[in-house]
Coordinates of C-alpha atoms in Angstrom, one line a residue:
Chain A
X1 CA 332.5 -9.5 45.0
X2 CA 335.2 -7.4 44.2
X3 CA 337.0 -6.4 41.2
X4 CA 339.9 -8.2 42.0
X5 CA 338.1 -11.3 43.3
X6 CA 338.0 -14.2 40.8
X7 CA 335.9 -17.6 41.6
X8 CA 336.5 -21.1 40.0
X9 CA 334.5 -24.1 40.5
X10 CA 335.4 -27.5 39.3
X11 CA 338.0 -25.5 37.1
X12 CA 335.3 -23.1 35.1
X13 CA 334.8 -19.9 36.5
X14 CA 331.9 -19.6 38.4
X15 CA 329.7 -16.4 41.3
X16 CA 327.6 -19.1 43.0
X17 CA 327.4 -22.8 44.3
X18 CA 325.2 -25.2 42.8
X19 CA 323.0 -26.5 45.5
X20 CA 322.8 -28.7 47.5
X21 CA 326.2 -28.3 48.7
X22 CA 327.3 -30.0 52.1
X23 CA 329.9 -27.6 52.9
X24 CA 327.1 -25.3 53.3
X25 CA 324.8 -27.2 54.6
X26 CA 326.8 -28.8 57.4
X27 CA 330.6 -28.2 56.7
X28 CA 331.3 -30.8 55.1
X29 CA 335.0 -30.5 53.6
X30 CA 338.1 -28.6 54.1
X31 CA 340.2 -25.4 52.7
X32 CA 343.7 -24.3 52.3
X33 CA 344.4 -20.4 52.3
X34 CA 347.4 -19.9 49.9
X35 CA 349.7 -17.2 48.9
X36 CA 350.6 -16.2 45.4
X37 CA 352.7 -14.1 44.8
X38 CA 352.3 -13.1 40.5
X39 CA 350.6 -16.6 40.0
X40 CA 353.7 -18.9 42.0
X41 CA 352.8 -20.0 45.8
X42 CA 355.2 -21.0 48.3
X43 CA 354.9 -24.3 50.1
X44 CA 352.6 -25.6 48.3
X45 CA 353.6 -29.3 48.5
X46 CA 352.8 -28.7 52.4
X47 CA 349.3 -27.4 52.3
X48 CA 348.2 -30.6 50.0
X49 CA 349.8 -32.7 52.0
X50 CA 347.9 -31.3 54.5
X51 CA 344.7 -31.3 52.2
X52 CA 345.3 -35.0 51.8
X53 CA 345.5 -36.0 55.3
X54 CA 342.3 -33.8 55.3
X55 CA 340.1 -35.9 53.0
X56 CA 341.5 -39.3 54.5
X57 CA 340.6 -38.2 57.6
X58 CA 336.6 -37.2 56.8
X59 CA 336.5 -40.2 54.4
X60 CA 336.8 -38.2 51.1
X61 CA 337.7 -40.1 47.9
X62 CA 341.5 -38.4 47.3
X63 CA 340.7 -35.7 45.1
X64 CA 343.9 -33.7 45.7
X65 CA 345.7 -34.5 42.4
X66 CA 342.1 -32.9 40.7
X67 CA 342.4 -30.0 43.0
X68 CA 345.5 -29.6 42.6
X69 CA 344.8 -29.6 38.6
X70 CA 342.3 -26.5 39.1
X71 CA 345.1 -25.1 41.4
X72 CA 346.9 -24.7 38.2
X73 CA 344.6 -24.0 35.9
X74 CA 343.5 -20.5 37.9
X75 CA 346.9 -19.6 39.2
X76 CA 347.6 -18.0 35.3
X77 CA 345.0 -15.3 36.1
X78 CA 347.1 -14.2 39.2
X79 CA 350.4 -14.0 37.5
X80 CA 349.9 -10.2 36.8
X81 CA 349.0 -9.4 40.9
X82 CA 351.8 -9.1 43.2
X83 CA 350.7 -10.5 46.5
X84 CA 346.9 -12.5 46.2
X85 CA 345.1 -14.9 49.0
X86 CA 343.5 -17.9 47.2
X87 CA 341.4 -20.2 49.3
X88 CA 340.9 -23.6 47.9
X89 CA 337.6 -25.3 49.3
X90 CA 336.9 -29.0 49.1
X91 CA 333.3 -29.8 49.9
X92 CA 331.8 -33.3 49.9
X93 CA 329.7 -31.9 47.2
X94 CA 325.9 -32.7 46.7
X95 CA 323.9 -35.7 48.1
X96 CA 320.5 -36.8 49.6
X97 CA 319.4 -34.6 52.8
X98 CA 320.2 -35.6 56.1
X99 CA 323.9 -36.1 57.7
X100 CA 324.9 -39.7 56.0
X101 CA 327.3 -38.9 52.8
X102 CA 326.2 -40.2 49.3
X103 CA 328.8 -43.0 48.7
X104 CA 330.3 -42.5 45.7
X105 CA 330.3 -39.0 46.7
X106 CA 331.7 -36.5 43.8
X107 CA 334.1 -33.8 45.6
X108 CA 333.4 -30.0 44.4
X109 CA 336.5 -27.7 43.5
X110 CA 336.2 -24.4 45.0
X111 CA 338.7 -21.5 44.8
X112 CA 338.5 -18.2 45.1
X113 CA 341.2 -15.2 45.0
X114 CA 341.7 -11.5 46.5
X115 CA 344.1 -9.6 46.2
X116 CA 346.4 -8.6 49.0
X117 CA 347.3 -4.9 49.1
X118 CA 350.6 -5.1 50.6
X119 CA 354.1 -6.5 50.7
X120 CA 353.4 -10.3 51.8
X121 CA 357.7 -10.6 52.3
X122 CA 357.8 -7.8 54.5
X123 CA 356.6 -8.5 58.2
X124 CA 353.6 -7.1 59.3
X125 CA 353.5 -4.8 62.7
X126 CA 352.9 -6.1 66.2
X127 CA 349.8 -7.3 67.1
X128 CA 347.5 -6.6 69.9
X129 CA 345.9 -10.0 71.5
X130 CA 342.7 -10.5 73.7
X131 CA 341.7 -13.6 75.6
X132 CA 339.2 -16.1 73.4
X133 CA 335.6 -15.4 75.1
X134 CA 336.0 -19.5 74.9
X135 CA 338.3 -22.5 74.8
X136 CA 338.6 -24.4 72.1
X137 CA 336.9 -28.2 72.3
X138 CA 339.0 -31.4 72.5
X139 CA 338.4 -33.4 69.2
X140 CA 340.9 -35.7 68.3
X141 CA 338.9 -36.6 65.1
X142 CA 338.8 -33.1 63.8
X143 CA 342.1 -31.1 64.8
X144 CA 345.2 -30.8 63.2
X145 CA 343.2 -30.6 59.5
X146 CA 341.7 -27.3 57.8
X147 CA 338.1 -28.3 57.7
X148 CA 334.8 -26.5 57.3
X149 CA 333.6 -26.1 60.9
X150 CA 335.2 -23.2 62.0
X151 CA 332.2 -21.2 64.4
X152 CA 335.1 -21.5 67.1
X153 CA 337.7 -19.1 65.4
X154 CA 334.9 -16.7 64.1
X155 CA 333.7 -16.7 67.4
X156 CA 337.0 -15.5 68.8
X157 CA 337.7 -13.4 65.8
X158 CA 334.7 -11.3 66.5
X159 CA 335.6 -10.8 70.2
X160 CA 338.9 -9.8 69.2
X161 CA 337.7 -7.0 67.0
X162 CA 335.1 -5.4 69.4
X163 CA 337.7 -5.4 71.7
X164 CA 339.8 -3.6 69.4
X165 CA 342.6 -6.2 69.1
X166 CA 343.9 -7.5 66.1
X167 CA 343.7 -11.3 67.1
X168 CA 342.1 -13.6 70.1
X169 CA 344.4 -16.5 72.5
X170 CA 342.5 -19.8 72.2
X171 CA 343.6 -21.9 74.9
X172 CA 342.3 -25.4 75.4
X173 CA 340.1 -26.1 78.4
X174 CA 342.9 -27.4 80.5
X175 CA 343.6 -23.3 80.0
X176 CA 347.0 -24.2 77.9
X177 CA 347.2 -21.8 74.9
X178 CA 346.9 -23.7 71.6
X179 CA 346.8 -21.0 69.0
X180 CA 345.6 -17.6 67.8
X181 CA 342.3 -17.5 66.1
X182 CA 343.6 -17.2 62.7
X183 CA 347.4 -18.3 63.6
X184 CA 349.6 -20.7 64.8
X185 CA 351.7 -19.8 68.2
X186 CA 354.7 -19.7 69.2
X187 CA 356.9 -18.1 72.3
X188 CA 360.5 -18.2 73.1
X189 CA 361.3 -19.1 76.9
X190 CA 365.2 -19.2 77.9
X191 CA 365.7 -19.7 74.1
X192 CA 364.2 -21.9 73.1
X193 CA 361.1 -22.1 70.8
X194 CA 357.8 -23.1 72.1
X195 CA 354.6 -24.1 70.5
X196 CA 351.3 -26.3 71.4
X197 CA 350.5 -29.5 70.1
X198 CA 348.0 -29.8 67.7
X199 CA 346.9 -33.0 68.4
X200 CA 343.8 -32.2 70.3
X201 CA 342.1 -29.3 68.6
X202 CA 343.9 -26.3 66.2
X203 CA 344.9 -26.8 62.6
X204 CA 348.5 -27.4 61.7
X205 CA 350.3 -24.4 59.6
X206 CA 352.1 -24.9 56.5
X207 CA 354.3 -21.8 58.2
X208 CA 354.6 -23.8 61.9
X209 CA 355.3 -26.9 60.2
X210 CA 358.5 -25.4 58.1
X211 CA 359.3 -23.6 61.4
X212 CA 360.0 -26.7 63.2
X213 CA 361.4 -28.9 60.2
X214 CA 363.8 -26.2 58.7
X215 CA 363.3 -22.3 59.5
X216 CA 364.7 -22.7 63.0
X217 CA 367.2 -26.0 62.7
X218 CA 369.0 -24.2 59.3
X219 CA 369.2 -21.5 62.3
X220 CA 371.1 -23.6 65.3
X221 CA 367.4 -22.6 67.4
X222 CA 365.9 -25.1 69.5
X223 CA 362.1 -25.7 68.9
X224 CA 360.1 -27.5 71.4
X225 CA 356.1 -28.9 70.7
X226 CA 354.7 -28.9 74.1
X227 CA 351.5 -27.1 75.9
X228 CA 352.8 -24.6 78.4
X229 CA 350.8 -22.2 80.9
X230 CA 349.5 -19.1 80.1
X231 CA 351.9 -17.9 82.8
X232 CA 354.6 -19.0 80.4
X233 CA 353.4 -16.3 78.0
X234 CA 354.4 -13.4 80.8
X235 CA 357.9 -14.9 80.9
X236 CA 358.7 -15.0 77.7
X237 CA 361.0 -13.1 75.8
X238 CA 359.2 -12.9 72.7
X239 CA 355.8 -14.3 71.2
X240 CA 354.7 -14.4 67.8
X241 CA 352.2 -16.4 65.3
X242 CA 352.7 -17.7 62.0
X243 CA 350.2 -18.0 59.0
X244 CA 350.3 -18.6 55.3
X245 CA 349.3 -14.8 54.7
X246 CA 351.5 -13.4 56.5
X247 CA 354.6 -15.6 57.3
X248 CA 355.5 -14.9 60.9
X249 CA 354.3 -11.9 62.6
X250 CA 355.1 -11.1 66.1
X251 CA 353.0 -10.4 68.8
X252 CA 353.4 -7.1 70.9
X253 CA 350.3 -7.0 73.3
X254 CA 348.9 -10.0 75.5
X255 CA 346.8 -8.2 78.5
X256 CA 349.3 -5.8 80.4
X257 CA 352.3 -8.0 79.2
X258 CA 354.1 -5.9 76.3
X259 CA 357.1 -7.1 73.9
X260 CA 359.1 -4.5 71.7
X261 CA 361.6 -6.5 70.2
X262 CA 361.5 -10.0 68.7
X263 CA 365.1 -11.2 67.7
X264 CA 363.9 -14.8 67.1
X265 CA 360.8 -14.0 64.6
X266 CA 362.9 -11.7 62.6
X267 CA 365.6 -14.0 61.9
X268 CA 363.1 -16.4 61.1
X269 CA 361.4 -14.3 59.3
X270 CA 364.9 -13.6 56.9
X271 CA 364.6 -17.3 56.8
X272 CA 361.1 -17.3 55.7
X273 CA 361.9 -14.3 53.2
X274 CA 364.1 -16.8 51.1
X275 CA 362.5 -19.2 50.2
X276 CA 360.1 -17.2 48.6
X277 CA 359.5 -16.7 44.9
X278 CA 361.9 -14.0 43.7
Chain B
X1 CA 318.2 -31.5 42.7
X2 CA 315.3 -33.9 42.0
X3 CA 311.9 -32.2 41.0
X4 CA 310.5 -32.4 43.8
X5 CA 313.1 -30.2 45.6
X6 CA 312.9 -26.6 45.5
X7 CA 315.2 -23.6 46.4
X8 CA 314.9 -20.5 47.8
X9 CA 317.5 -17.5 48.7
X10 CA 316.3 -14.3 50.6
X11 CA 312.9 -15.2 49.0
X12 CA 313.4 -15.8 45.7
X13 CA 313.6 -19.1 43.4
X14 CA 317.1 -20.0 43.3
X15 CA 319.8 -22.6 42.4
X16 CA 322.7 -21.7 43.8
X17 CA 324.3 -19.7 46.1
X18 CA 325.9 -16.4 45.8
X19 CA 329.6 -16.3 46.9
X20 CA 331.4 -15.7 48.9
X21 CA 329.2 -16.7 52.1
X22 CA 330.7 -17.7 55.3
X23 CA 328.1 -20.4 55.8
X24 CA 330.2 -22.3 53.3
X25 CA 333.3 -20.6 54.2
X26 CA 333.6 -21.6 58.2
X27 CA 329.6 -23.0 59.0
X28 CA 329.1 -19.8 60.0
X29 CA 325.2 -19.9 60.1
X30 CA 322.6 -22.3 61.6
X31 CA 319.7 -24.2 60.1
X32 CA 316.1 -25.2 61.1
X33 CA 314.5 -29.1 59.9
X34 CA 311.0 -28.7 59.3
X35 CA 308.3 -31.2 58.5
X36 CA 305.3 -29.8 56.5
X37 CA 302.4 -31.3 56.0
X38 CA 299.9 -30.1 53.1
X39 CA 302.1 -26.8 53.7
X40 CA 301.2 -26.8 57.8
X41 CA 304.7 -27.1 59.9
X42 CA 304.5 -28.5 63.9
X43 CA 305.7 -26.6 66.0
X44 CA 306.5 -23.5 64.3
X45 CA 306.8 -21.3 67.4
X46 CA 309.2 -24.0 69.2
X47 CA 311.7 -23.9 65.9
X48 CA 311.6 -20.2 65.8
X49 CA 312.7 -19.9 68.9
X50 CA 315.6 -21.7 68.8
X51 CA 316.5 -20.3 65.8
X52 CA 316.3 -16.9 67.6
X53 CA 318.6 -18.3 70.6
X54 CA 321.5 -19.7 68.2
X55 CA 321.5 -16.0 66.1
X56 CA 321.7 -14.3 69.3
X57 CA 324.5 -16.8 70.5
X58 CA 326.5 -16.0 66.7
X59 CA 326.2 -12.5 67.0
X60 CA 323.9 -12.2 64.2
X61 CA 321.4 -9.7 64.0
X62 CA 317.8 -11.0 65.2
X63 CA 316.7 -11.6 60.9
X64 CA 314.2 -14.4 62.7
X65 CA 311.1 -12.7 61.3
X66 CA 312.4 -12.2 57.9
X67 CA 313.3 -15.9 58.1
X68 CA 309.8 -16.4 58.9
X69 CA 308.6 -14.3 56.2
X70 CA 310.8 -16.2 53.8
X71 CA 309.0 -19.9 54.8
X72 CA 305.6 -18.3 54.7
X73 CA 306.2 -17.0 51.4
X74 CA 307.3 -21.1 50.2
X75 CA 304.6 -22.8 52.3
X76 CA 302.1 -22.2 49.5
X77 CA 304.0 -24.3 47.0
X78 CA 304.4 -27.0 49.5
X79 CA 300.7 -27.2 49.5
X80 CA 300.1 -30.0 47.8
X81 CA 302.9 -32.4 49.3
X82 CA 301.5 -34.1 51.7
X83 CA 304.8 -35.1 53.7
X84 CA 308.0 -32.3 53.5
X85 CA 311.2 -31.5 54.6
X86 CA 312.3 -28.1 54.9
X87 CA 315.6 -26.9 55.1
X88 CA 315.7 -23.6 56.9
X89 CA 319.5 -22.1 56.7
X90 CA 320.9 -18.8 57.7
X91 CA 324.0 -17.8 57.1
X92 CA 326.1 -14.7 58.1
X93 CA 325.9 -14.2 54.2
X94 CA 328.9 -12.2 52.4
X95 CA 331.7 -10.7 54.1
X96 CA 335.5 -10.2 53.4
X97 CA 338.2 -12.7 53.8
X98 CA 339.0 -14.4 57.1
X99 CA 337.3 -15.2 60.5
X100 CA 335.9 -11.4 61.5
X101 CA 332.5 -11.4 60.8
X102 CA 331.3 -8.5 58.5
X103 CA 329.7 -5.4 61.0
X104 CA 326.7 -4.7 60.3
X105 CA 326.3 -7.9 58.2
X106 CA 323.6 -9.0 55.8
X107 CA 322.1 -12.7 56.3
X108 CA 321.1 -14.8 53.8
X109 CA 317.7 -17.4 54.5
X110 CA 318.3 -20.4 52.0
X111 CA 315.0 -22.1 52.5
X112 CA 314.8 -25.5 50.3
X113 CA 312.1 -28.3 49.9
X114 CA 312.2 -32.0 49.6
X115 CA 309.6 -34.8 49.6
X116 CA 309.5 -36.8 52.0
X117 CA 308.0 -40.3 50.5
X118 CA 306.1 -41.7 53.5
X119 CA 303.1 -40.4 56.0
X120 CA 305.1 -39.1 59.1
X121 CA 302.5 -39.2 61.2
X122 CA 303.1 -43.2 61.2
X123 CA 305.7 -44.5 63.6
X124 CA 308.8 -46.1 61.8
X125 CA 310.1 -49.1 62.2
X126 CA 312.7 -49.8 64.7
X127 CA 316.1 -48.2 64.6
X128 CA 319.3 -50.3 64.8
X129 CA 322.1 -48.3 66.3
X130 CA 325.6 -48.7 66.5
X131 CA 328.6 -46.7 68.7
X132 CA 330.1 -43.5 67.1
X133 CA 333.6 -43.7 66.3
X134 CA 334.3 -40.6 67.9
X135 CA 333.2 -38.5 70.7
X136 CA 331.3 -35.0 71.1
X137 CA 333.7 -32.4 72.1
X138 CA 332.5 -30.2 75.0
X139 CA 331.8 -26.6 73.7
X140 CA 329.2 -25.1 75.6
X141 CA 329.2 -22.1 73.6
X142 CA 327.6 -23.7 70.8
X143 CA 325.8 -26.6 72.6
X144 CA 322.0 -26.7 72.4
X145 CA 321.9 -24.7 69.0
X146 CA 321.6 -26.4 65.3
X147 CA 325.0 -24.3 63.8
X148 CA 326.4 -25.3 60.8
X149 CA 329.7 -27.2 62.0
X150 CA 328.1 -30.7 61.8
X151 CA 331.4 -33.0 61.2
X152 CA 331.1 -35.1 64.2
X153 CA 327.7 -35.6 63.1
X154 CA 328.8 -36.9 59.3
X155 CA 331.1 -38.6 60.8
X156 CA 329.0 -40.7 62.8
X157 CA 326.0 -40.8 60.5
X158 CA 328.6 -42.3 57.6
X159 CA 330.2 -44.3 60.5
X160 CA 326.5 -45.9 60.9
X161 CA 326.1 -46.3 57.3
X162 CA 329.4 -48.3 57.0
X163 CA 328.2 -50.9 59.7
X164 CA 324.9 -51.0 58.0
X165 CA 323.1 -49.6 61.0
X166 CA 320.4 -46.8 61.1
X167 CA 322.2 -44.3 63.5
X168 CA 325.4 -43.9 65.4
X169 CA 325.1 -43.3 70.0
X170 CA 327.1 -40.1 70.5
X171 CA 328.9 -40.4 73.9
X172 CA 330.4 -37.6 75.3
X173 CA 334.8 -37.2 76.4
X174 CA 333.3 -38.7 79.8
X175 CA 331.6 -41.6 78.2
X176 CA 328.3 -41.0 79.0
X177 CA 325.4 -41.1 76.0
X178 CA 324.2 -37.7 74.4
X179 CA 322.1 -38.2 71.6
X180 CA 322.1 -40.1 68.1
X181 CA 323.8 -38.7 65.1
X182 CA 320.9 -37.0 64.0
X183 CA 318.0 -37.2 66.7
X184 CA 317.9 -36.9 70.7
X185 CA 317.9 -39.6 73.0
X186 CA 315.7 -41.2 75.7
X187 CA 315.5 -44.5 77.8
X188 CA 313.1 -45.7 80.3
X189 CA 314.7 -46.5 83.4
X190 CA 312.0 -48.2 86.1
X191 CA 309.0 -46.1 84.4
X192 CA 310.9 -43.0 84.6
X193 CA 312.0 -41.3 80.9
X194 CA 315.9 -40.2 81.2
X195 CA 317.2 -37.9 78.5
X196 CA 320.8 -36.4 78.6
X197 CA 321.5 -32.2 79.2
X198 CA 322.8 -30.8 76.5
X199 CA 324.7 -27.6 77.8
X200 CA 328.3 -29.3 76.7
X201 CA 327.2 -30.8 73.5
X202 CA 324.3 -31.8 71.2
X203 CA 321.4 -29.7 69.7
X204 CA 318.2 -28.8 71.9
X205 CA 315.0 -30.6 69.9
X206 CA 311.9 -28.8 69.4
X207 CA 310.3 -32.9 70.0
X208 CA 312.7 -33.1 72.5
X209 CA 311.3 -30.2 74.3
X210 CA 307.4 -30.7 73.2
X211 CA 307.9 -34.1 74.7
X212 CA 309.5 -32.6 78.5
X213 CA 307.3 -29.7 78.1
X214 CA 304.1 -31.4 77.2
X215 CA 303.7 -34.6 75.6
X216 CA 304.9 -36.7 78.9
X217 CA 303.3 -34.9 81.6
X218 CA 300.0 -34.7 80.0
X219 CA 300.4 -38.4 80.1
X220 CA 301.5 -38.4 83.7
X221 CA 304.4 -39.8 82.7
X222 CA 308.2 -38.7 84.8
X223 CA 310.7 -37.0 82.9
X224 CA 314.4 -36.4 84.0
X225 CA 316.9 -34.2 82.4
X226 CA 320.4 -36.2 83.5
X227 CA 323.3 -37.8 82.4
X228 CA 323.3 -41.8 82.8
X229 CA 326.0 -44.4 81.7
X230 CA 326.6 -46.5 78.9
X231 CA 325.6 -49.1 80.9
X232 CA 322.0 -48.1 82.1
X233 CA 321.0 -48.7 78.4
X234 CA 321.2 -52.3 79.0
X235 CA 318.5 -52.2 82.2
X236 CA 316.5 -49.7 80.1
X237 CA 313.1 -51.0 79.5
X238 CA 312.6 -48.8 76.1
X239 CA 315.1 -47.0 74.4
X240 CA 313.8 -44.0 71.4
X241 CA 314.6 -41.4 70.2
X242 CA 313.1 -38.0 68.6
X243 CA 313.8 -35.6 65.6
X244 CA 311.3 -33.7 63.5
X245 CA 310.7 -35.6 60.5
X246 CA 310.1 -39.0 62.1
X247 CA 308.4 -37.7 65.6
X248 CA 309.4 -40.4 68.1
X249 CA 311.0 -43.6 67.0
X250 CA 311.6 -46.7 68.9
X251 CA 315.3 -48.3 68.9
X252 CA 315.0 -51.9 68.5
X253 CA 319.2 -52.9 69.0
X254 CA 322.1 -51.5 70.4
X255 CA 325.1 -53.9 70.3
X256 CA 324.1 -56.7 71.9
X257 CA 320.9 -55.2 73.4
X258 CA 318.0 -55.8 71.8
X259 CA 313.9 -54.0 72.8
X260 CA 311.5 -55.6 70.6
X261 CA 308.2 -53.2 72.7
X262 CA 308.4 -49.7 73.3
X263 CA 304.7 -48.7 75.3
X264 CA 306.2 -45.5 77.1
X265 CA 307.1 -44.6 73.0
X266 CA 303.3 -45.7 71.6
X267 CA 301.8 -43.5 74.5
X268 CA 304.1 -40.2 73.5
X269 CA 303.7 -41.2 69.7
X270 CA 300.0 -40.6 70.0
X271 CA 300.1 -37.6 72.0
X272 CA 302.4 -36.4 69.3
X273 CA 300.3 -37.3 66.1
X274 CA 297.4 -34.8 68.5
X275 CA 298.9 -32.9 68.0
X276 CA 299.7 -32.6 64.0
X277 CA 297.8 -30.9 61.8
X278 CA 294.6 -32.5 60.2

């Protein structure tokens, strides 16, 4: 752990996990990755509302309101940091062995903080794509919601990085992209915004979510949800992805296809930029 | 943790884990079920070597034979259990924020204990088993392995649970039975034992293989590694299935569909308890 990583659990501050634990032991829960910037975090409403559609859907008892309690409680210790990623982890806590949940089951509290060392409102340079070595699985039960089981993105996170890219496609196995490893995607065809459902399998961004509802309406741009080809990539004008971390950023390699310029992202991203804290 | 569970990381007494670790972080590890008996596991060698197939299918370095080291060095206090399940975990251990794996990276071996309070080498009684709510996704790059990312597994188990059954039948997208939420599946179809691939989806049993390997052809008994439909489990003559903590165990309803003898299952329950130690 680092000197400028801090750990809370169940609000008391905390360098291991009691065990059992069934997020470790099969996955069991959820996380949100959220920006601070000195101790204030920018859509947050969106990524519990996002939390709580999380613990409906695995059957959790709603915990969000004490999460977001021990949100509030450890965000003080960040005010003095410019720019710090905090994950918040939601596990379904300890219980018997074997796969069945203890009912009542008593949710555990887990964030964690690092500092950032850069300028979050300032985009980051292009970045360089690879193919996923796989698709990602069709499972209507499990996608659209930040859980636990993510062997898929590390997976394609790992390829990415021996290839020497900064981040991997993930297409489904119809061969429709879906989304970036650690991103959601977007690409602008004749003007208009595209991006995948997530209905299927991928995790729906706090950042792609403003996108559609506000970023790019406030800005007269059409924004479609739809799968597309990966042919569509080669014809569009621009592509880019969109994280909590790091806003928007665009993307400037995808095989031999290259983009230099990407008008769309960076007026969204000046849209982006504003709403942030000051 | 009740006493008679016990804990150990990288080989030493423990009670919690040491964060961050992307087991909890993304189920970025895998894990091993072991029954020991008077501190004697069946089937070492089979468990082992599946363990060694899902690290080299992560990435991981091959740590198999320090994870061996670690359960050798716990078997002794399991001595005097007569019945025990071990949990064998490994996890890519501690790395920095996000999906890329640490390179090189360190992994942890969580080993922990817990009594199991009945003699396993004595068939249980018949399971009741109900539909899974959901499907299994097709992945085939983490079918066959036991990785962390057990959700659709929870999810059926506490499906299950709800109904007041014993297990949940995973079907995969095309319908077509799997295996139960937490053991593998077989049915005897016209004296012949069927028992679904698992290449797309579901986890490779070290009973499961013992039994295709050994158990049924030393009893001269047909084995066939297929898919079937829903519907051949209603002209089944025997329906079972296999983990290992409960060996083989007979399913005595499915819906409608109820078996009240299981001889195929006796047979291969015998050849099984041979095979246990003393």
């Amino acid at each position: 752990m680092s000197a400028t990583s801090q750990i809370w659990i169940d609000g008391v501050s905390a360098e291991s996990l009691p065990l059992p634990d069934r997020g470790l032991e099969f996955g069991d829960g959820l996380f949100e990755t959220l920006l601070s910037m000195h101790g204030q975090v920018p859509l947050l409403e969106s990524h519990f509302e996002r939390l709580k559609q999380g613990l409906h859907r695995l059957g959790f008892p709603d915990c969000a309101e004490r999460a977001r309690q021990c949100l509030q409680a450890a965000l003080p210790a960040l005010s003095n940091s410019a720019f710090t990623a905090i994950r918040l982890t939601v596990t379904r806590g300890s219980g018997p062995r074997g796969y069945v949940p203890p009912d009542p089951c008593e949710p555990r509290i887990i964030i964690s903080s690092t500092d950032v060392a850069r300028n979050a409102a300032v985009p980051l340079p292009q970045l360089s794509v690879v193919p996923a070595p796989l698709a990602l699985a069709n499972q209507p039960a499990l996608a659209g919601i930040k859980h636990l089981n993510r062997l898929e993105q590390v997976l394609a996170a790992r390829h990415a990085r021996a290839e020497g890219a900064d981040d991997a496609l993930m297409l489904n196995e119809r061969g429709e992209p879906v989304c970036m490893a650690s991103s959601n995607l977007f690409a602008v065809v004749a003007g208009t915004i595209l991006t995948p459902p997530l209905a299927t399998a991928g995790i729906a961004g706090t950042r792609r979510r403003a996108l559609i509802e506000r970023w790019a309406p406030d800005l007269g741009l059409a924004v479609e949800e739809r799968f597309f080809s990966l042919g569509t990539l080669n014809v569009a004008s621009e592509v880019f992805c969109s994280n909590s971390l790091v806003g928007l950023r665009p993307v400037g390699q995808f095989g031999s296809r290259t983009w230099s310029s990407h008008p769309v992202m960076a007026a969204l991203f000046e849209r982006y930029r504003a709403e942030l804290p000051a």
